[in-house]
Short mmCIF file of N, CA and C in Angstrom, two decimals:
data_model
loop_
_atom_site.label_atom_id
_atom_site.label_comp_id
_atom_site.label_asym_id
_atom_site.label_seq_id
_atom_site.Cartn_x
_atom_site.Cartn_y
_atom_site.Cartn_z
N MET E 279 0.93 -1.37 0.13
CA MET E 279 0.04 -0.11 -0.08
C MET E 279 0.92 1.39 0.15
N THR E 280 0.52 2.07 -0.79
CA THR E 280 1.17 3.35 -0.84
C THR E 280 0.43 4.58 -0.38
N PHE E 281 1.26 5.38 0.27
CA PHE E 281 0.48 6.57 0.85
C PHE E 281 1.16 7.97 0.35
N LEU E 282 0.20 8.83 -0.25
CA LEU E 282 0.97 10.10 -0.61
C LEU E 282 0.38 11.28 0.32
N LEU E 283 1.36 12.24 0.43
CA LEU E 283 1.19 13.28 1.42
C LEU E 283 1.38 14.45 0.52
N ALA E 284 0.31 15.32 0.64
CA ALA E 284 0.38 16.64 -0.20
C ALA E 284 0.18 17.70 0.91
N SER E 285 1.01 18.53 0.67
CA SER E 285 0.76 19.91 1.51
C SER E 285 1.47 21.39 0.69
N CYS E 286 0.84 22.34 1.23
CA CYS E 286 0.94 23.46 0.79
C CYS E 286 2.09 24.13 1.47
N SER E 287 3.23 24.46 1.11
CA SER E 287 4.28 24.98 1.75
C SER E 287 4.73 24.23 3.07
N GLY E 288 4.27 22.76 3.40
CA GLY E 288 4.51 22.39 4.30
C GLY E 288 3.63 22.30 5.66
N TYR E 289 3.17 23.65 5.84
CA TYR E 289 2.23 23.99 6.96
C TYR E 289 2.75 23.26 8.14
N TYR E 290 4.01 23.59 8.30
CA TYR E 290 4.64 22.92 9.90
C TYR E 290 4.99 24.04 10.35
N PRO E 291 4.66 24.69 11.62
CA PRO E 291 4.98 25.98 12.27
C PRO E 291 6.34 25.92 12.39
N VAL E 292 7.05 27.11 12.30
CA VAL E 292 8.50 27.31 12.44
C VAL E 292 8.75 28.40 13.29
N HIS E 293 9.58 28.01 14.20
CA HIS E 293 10.04 29.26 15.37
C HIS E 293 10.92 30.23 14.62
N VAL E 294 10.59 31.32 14.59
CA VAL E 294 11.68 32.47 13.97
C VAL E 294 11.85 33.23 15.36
N ASP E 295 13.22 33.03 15.85
CA ASP E 295 13.69 33.52 17.18
C ASP E 295 14.36 34.71 17.13
N SER E 296 14.85 35.17 15.84
CA SER E 296 15.58 36.27 15.75
C SER E 296 15.16 37.26 14.54
N ALA E 297 15.40 38.48 14.83
CA ALA E 297 14.83 39.56 13.84
C ALA E 297 15.75 39.20 12.47
N ASP E 298 16.90 38.68 12.48
CA ASP E 298 17.72 38.73 11.03
C ASP E 298 17.16 37.68 10.25
N ARG E 299 16.38 36.63 10.89
CA ARG E 299 15.83 35.68 10.09
C ARG E 299 14.68 36.10 9.32
N LEU E 300 14.23 37.40 9.47
CA LEU E 300 12.77 37.85 9.07
C LEU E 300 13.06 39.19 8.18
N THR E 301 14.23 39.65 8.68
CA THR E 301 14.27 41.28 8.23
C THR E 301 14.42 41.16 6.55
N GLY E 302 13.88 41.86 5.91
CA GLY E 302 14.09 42.05 4.48
C GLY E 302 12.90 42.18 3.53
N VAL E 303 12.71 42.10 2.41
CA VAL E 303 11.42 42.28 1.84
C VAL E 303 10.90 40.83 1.33
N TRP E 304 9.70 40.55 1.73
CA TRP E 304 8.86 39.53 1.40
C TRP E 304 7.86 39.78 0.31
N THR E 305 7.58 38.79 -0.60
CA THR E 305 6.57 38.89 -1.69
C THR E 305 5.60 37.74 -1.64
N ASP E 306 4.29 38.06 -2.33
CA ASP E 306 3.49 36.92 -2.35
C ASP E 306 3.06 37.05 -3.57
N TRP E 307 2.12 35.90 -4.36
CA TRP E 307 1.69 35.61 -5.57
C TRP E 307 1.14 36.72 -6.25
N SER E 308 0.59 37.74 -5.53
CA SER E 308 -0.58 38.81 -6.20
C SER E 308 0.72 39.88 -6.36
N GLY E 309 1.75 40.15 -5.79
CA GLY E 309 2.81 41.13 -5.98
C GLY E 309 2.77 42.01 -4.85
N ALA E 310 2.08 41.76 -3.71
CA ALA E 310 2.03 42.41 -2.59
C ALA E 310 3.34 42.09 -1.75
N THR E 311 3.95 43.09 -1.07
CA THR E 311 5.20 42.95 -0.49
C THR E 311 5.05 43.56 1.04
N VAL E 312 5.86 42.90 1.78
CA VAL E 312 6.12 43.46 3.38
C VAL E 312 7.77 43.55 3.51
N GLU E 313 8.30 44.43 4.01
CA GLU E 313 9.61 44.80 4.44
C GLU E 313 9.54 44.65 5.89
N PHE E 314 9.98 43.64 6.45
CA PHE E 314 10.18 43.78 7.84
C PHE E 314 11.68 44.24 8.18
N LYS E 315 11.44 45.12 9.35
CA LYS E 315 12.74 45.72 9.61
C LYS E 315 13.19 45.29 11.09
N ASP E 316 14.35 45.44 11.37
CA ASP E 316 15.13 44.71 12.61
C ASP E 316 14.62 45.40 13.86
N ASP E 317 13.73 46.65 13.78
CA ASP E 317 13.39 47.48 14.94
C ASP E 317 11.98 46.97 15.47
N GLY E 318 11.48 46.00 14.77
CA GLY E 318 9.99 45.54 15.06
C GLY E 318 8.83 46.16 14.06
N ARG E 319 9.28 47.03 13.30
CA ARG E 319 8.25 47.43 12.26
C ARG E 319 8.35 46.77 10.85
N PHE E 320 7.00 47.05 10.10
CA PHE E 320 7.21 46.53 8.99
C PHE E 320 6.49 47.45 8.12
N THR E 321 6.54 47.60 6.65
CA THR E 321 6.28 48.46 5.69
C THR E 321 5.46 47.33 4.85
N ALA E 322 4.19 47.50 4.48
CA ALA E 322 3.49 46.81 3.38
C ALA E 322 2.87 47.30 2.32
N THR E 323 2.92 46.92 1.15
CA THR E 323 2.25 47.48 -0.15
C THR E 323 1.44 46.39 -0.72
N GLY E 324 0.37 46.93 -1.24
CA GLY E 324 -0.53 46.10 -1.88
C GLY E 324 -1.58 45.74 -1.23
N PHE E 325 -1.66 45.76 0.15
CA PHE E 325 -2.90 45.22 0.86
C PHE E 325 -4.12 46.10 0.83
N ASP E 326 -3.91 47.21 0.05
CA ASP E 326 -5.19 47.79 -0.12
C ASP E 326 -5.99 47.41 -1.27
N LYS E 327 -5.42 46.67 -2.30
CA LYS E 327 -5.87 46.03 -3.51
C LYS E 327 -6.27 44.67 -3.64
N GLU E 328 -5.72 43.70 -2.49
CA GLU E 328 -5.87 42.38 -2.47
C GLU E 328 -6.57 42.09 -1.06
N ASP E 329 -7.05 40.99 -0.72
CA ASP E 329 -7.44 40.58 0.44
C ASP E 329 -6.65 39.65 1.09
N ILE E 330 -5.54 40.37 1.44
CA ILE E 330 -4.25 39.78 2.09
C ILE E 330 -4.64 39.25 3.37
N VAL E 331 -5.11 39.86 4.09
CA VAL E 331 -5.28 39.32 5.64
C VAL E 331 -6.81 38.90 5.83
N GLY E 332 -7.81 39.40 5.18
CA GLY E 332 -9.15 39.08 5.28
C GLY E 332 -9.84 39.23 6.57
N TRP E 333 -10.70 38.33 6.79
CA TRP E 333 -11.23 38.13 8.17
C TRP E 333 -11.55 39.54 8.88
N GLY E 334 -12.29 40.29 7.77
CA GLY E 334 -12.97 41.55 8.46
C GLY E 334 -11.95 42.97 8.75
N CYS E 335 -10.78 42.48 8.19
CA CYS E 335 -9.97 43.78 8.37
C CYS E 335 -10.23 44.91 7.40
N THR E 336 -10.14 46.22 7.73
CA THR E 336 -10.67 47.23 6.85
C THR E 336 -9.51 48.20 7.17
N GLY E 337 -9.70 49.28 5.97
CA GLY E 337 -8.92 50.47 6.02
C GLY E 337 -7.48 50.42 5.55
N PHE E 338 -7.08 49.55 4.85
CA PHE E 338 -5.42 49.47 4.60
C PHE E 338 -5.23 50.57 3.61
N ALA E 339 -4.03 51.23 3.74
CA ALA E 339 -3.56 52.23 3.03
C ALA E 339 -2.56 51.67 1.85
N GLU E 340 -2.14 52.14 0.72
CA GLU E 340 -1.42 52.11 -0.28
C GLU E 340 -0.12 51.34 0.28
N GLN E 341 0.42 52.15 1.37
CA GLN E 341 1.65 51.68 2.00
C GLN E 341 1.34 51.82 3.46
N GLN E 342 1.16 50.53 4.02
CA GLN E 342 0.64 50.30 5.35
C GLN E 342 1.83 50.02 6.33
N GLN E 343 1.85 50.78 7.61
CA GLN E 343 2.82 50.50 8.44
C GLN E 343 2.34 49.63 9.66
N GLY E 344 3.04 49.00 10.26
CA GLY E 344 2.97 48.17 11.42
C GLY E 344 3.80 47.76 12.21
N THR E 345 3.51 46.76 13.34
CA THR E 345 4.66 46.30 14.11
C THR E 345 4.34 44.83 14.26
N TRP E 346 5.76 44.02 14.23
CA TRP E 346 5.59 42.64 14.64
C TRP E 346 6.65 42.16 15.50
N SER E 347 6.80 40.95 16.06
CA SER E 347 7.75 40.32 16.81
C SER E 347 7.98 38.98 16.56
N PRO E 348 9.00 38.72 16.41
CA PRO E 348 9.53 37.03 16.04
C PRO E 348 9.09 36.09 17.00
N ALA E 349 8.36 35.18 16.77
CA ALA E 349 7.63 34.11 17.46
C ALA E 349 7.09 33.23 16.44
N PRO E 350 7.01 31.82 17.06
CA PRO E 350 5.99 31.00 15.96
C PRO E 350 4.77 31.56 15.39
N TYR E 351 4.23 32.08 16.46
CA TYR E 351 2.77 32.91 16.29
C TYR E 351 2.92 34.40 16.71
N SER E 352 3.56 35.36 15.75
CA SER E 352 3.51 36.59 16.56
C SER E 352 2.35 37.32 16.37
N GLU E 353 2.16 38.20 17.23
CA GLU E 353 0.94 39.44 17.29
C GLU E 353 1.60 40.35 16.27
N VAL E 354 0.77 40.84 15.35
CA VAL E 354 1.01 41.78 14.47
C VAL E 354 -0.32 42.97 14.64
N THR E 355 0.35 44.25 14.43
CA THR E 355 -0.65 45.29 14.52
C THR E 355 -0.42 45.92 13.03
N PHE E 356 -1.52 46.60 12.70
CA PHE E 356 -1.46 47.56 11.65
C PHE E 356 -1.91 48.93 12.14
N ASP E 357 -0.79 50.07 12.04
CA ASP E 357 -1.18 51.21 12.29
C ASP E 357 -2.51 51.81 11.40
N GLY E 358 -3.45 52.42 12.45
CA GLY E 358 -4.66 52.95 11.86
C GLY E 358 -5.73 52.16 11.22
N VAL E 359 -5.44 50.75 11.17
CA VAL E 359 -6.36 49.76 10.59
C VAL E 359 -7.14 49.23 11.63
N ASP E 360 -8.57 48.93 11.41
CA ASP E 360 -9.61 48.06 12.18
C ASP E 360 -9.21 46.72 12.01
N CYS E 361 -8.26 45.92 12.70
CA CYS E 361 -7.99 44.73 12.52
C CYS E 361 -7.37 44.26 13.88
N GLU E 362 -8.06 43.45 14.70
CA GLU E 362 -7.52 42.85 15.85
C GLU E 362 -6.97 41.54 15.78
N ASP E 363 -6.40 40.83 16.84
CA ASP E 363 -6.19 39.50 16.94
C ASP E 363 -5.62 39.02 15.69
N MET E 364 -4.70 39.83 15.09
CA MET E 364 -3.79 39.38 13.95
C MET E 364 -2.50 38.73 14.16
N SER E 365 -2.31 37.39 13.71
CA SER E 365 -1.11 36.86 13.90
C SER E 365 -0.16 37.16 12.61
N LEU E 366 1.30 36.63 12.85
CA LEU E 366 1.88 36.57 11.60
C LEU E 366 2.52 35.13 12.01
N ALA E 367 2.23 34.21 11.19
CA ALA E 367 2.74 32.90 11.25
C ALA E 367 3.66 32.41 10.18
N PHE E 368 4.58 31.57 10.59
CA PHE E 368 5.75 31.03 9.89
C PHE E 368 5.75 29.62 9.71
N TYR E 369 5.60 29.28 8.39
CA TYR E 369 5.34 27.96 7.95
C TYR E 369 6.66 27.07 7.30
N GLY E 370 6.65 25.85 7.24
CA GLY E 370 7.88 25.11 6.16
C GLY E 370 8.77 24.67 7.03
N SER E 371 10.18 24.56 6.87
CA SER E 371 11.04 24.23 7.57
C SER E 371 12.11 25.34 8.18
N PRO E 372 13.06 25.02 9.08
CA PRO E 372 13.94 26.01 9.67
C PRO E 372 14.82 26.67 8.64
N SER E 373 15.09 25.93 7.50
CA SER E 373 16.03 26.75 6.57
C SER E 373 15.10 27.22 5.26
N SER E 374 13.80 26.93 5.28
CA SER E 374 13.07 27.27 4.28
C SER E 374 11.44 27.64 4.53
N PHE E 375 11.22 28.59 4.82
CA PHE E 375 9.62 28.81 5.53
C PHE E 375 8.87 30.11 4.69
N VAL E 376 7.94 30.02 4.99
CA VAL E 376 6.96 31.31 4.28
C VAL E 376 6.19 31.97 5.44
N ALA E 377 6.15 33.24 5.46
CA ALA E 377 5.11 34.06 6.47
C ALA E 377 3.83 34.27 6.17
N CYS E 378 3.01 34.66 6.77
CA CYS E 378 1.58 34.81 6.54
C CYS E 378 0.62 35.45 7.64
N PHE E 379 -0.36 36.21 7.24
CA PHE E 379 -1.05 36.82 8.20
C PHE E 379 -2.30 36.24 8.31
N THR E 380 -2.66 35.80 9.78
CA THR E 380 -3.96 35.00 9.59
C THR E 380 -4.55 35.26 11.14
N LYS E 381 -5.67 35.11 11.33
CA LYS E 381 -6.39 35.13 12.69
C LYS E 381 -6.68 33.76 13.26
N ASP E 382 -6.65 32.92 12.34
CA ASP E 382 -7.01 31.65 12.85
C ASP E 382 -5.80 30.26 12.26
N MET E 383 -5.19 30.12 13.26
CA MET E 383 -3.93 29.24 12.90
C MET E 383 -4.37 27.67 12.70
N THR E 384 -5.52 27.40 12.81
CA THR E 384 -6.31 26.17 12.70
C THR E 384 -7.00 25.91 11.46
N ALA E 385 -6.91 27.11 10.58
CA ALA E 385 -7.66 27.17 9.35
C ALA E 385 -6.90 26.31 8.16
N GLY E 386 -6.13 25.87 8.29
CA GLY E 386 -5.15 25.00 7.29
C GLY E 386 -4.29 25.91 6.43
N GLY E 387 -3.81 27.12 6.89
CA GLY E 387 -2.75 27.75 6.37
C GLY E 387 -3.39 29.23 5.94
N CYS E 388 -2.71 29.64 4.74
CA CYS E 388 -3.08 31.04 4.61
C CYS E 388 -3.42 31.20 2.99
N THR E 389 -4.13 32.02 2.52
CA THR E 389 -4.33 32.33 1.15
C THR E 389 -3.13 33.40 0.51
N HIS E 390 -2.49 34.03 1.42
CA HIS E 390 -1.43 34.64 0.99
C HIS E 390 -0.05 34.56 1.78
N GLU E 391 1.03 33.44 1.10
CA GLU E 391 2.02 33.30 1.66
C GLU E 391 3.08 33.95 0.98
N PHE E 392 3.89 34.64 2.03
CA PHE E 392 4.82 35.82 1.72
C PHE E 392 6.34 34.97 1.57
N SER E 393 7.08 35.05 0.60
CA SER E 393 8.54 34.26 0.49
C SER E 393 9.56 35.62 0.64
N ARG E 394 10.63 35.35 1.28
CA ARG E 394 11.63 36.54 1.29
C ARG E 394 12.59 36.31 -0.24
N GLN E 395 12.54 37.78 -0.31
CA GLN E 395 13.34 38.00 -1.69
C GLN E 395 14.75 37.68 -1.30
N GLN E 396 15.57 37.12 -2.18
CA GLN E 396 16.98 36.72 -2.36
C GLN E 396 17.71 37.96 -3.10
N SER E 397 18.42 38.55 -2.06
CA SER E 397 19.26 39.84 -2.73
C SER E 397 20.57 39.27 -3.25
#
């Protein structure tokens, strides 16, 4: 008997314990970007055009600012946006993982996965 296991991005939680593993520009399939800075801030673009985080969050600007903290499920805040209880989740493997914004970690992943751009 053969078993096949398929998964999108592995959906295994990854612990990101340092800012240097996250800082830089990340993009998703829609062209939206997030630049995570080592001071716990981020700048996002494209969130006003796509339903990146969904879940009833409204009021995103063309260039959105916010804060984050490294952890397996980090709390995220968006400056001036009506969006509570948002988390930043990391999935994949310790050497190759994606980041996504979500309110429900048990929902089976995210519709917009952000991958780090290599320089």
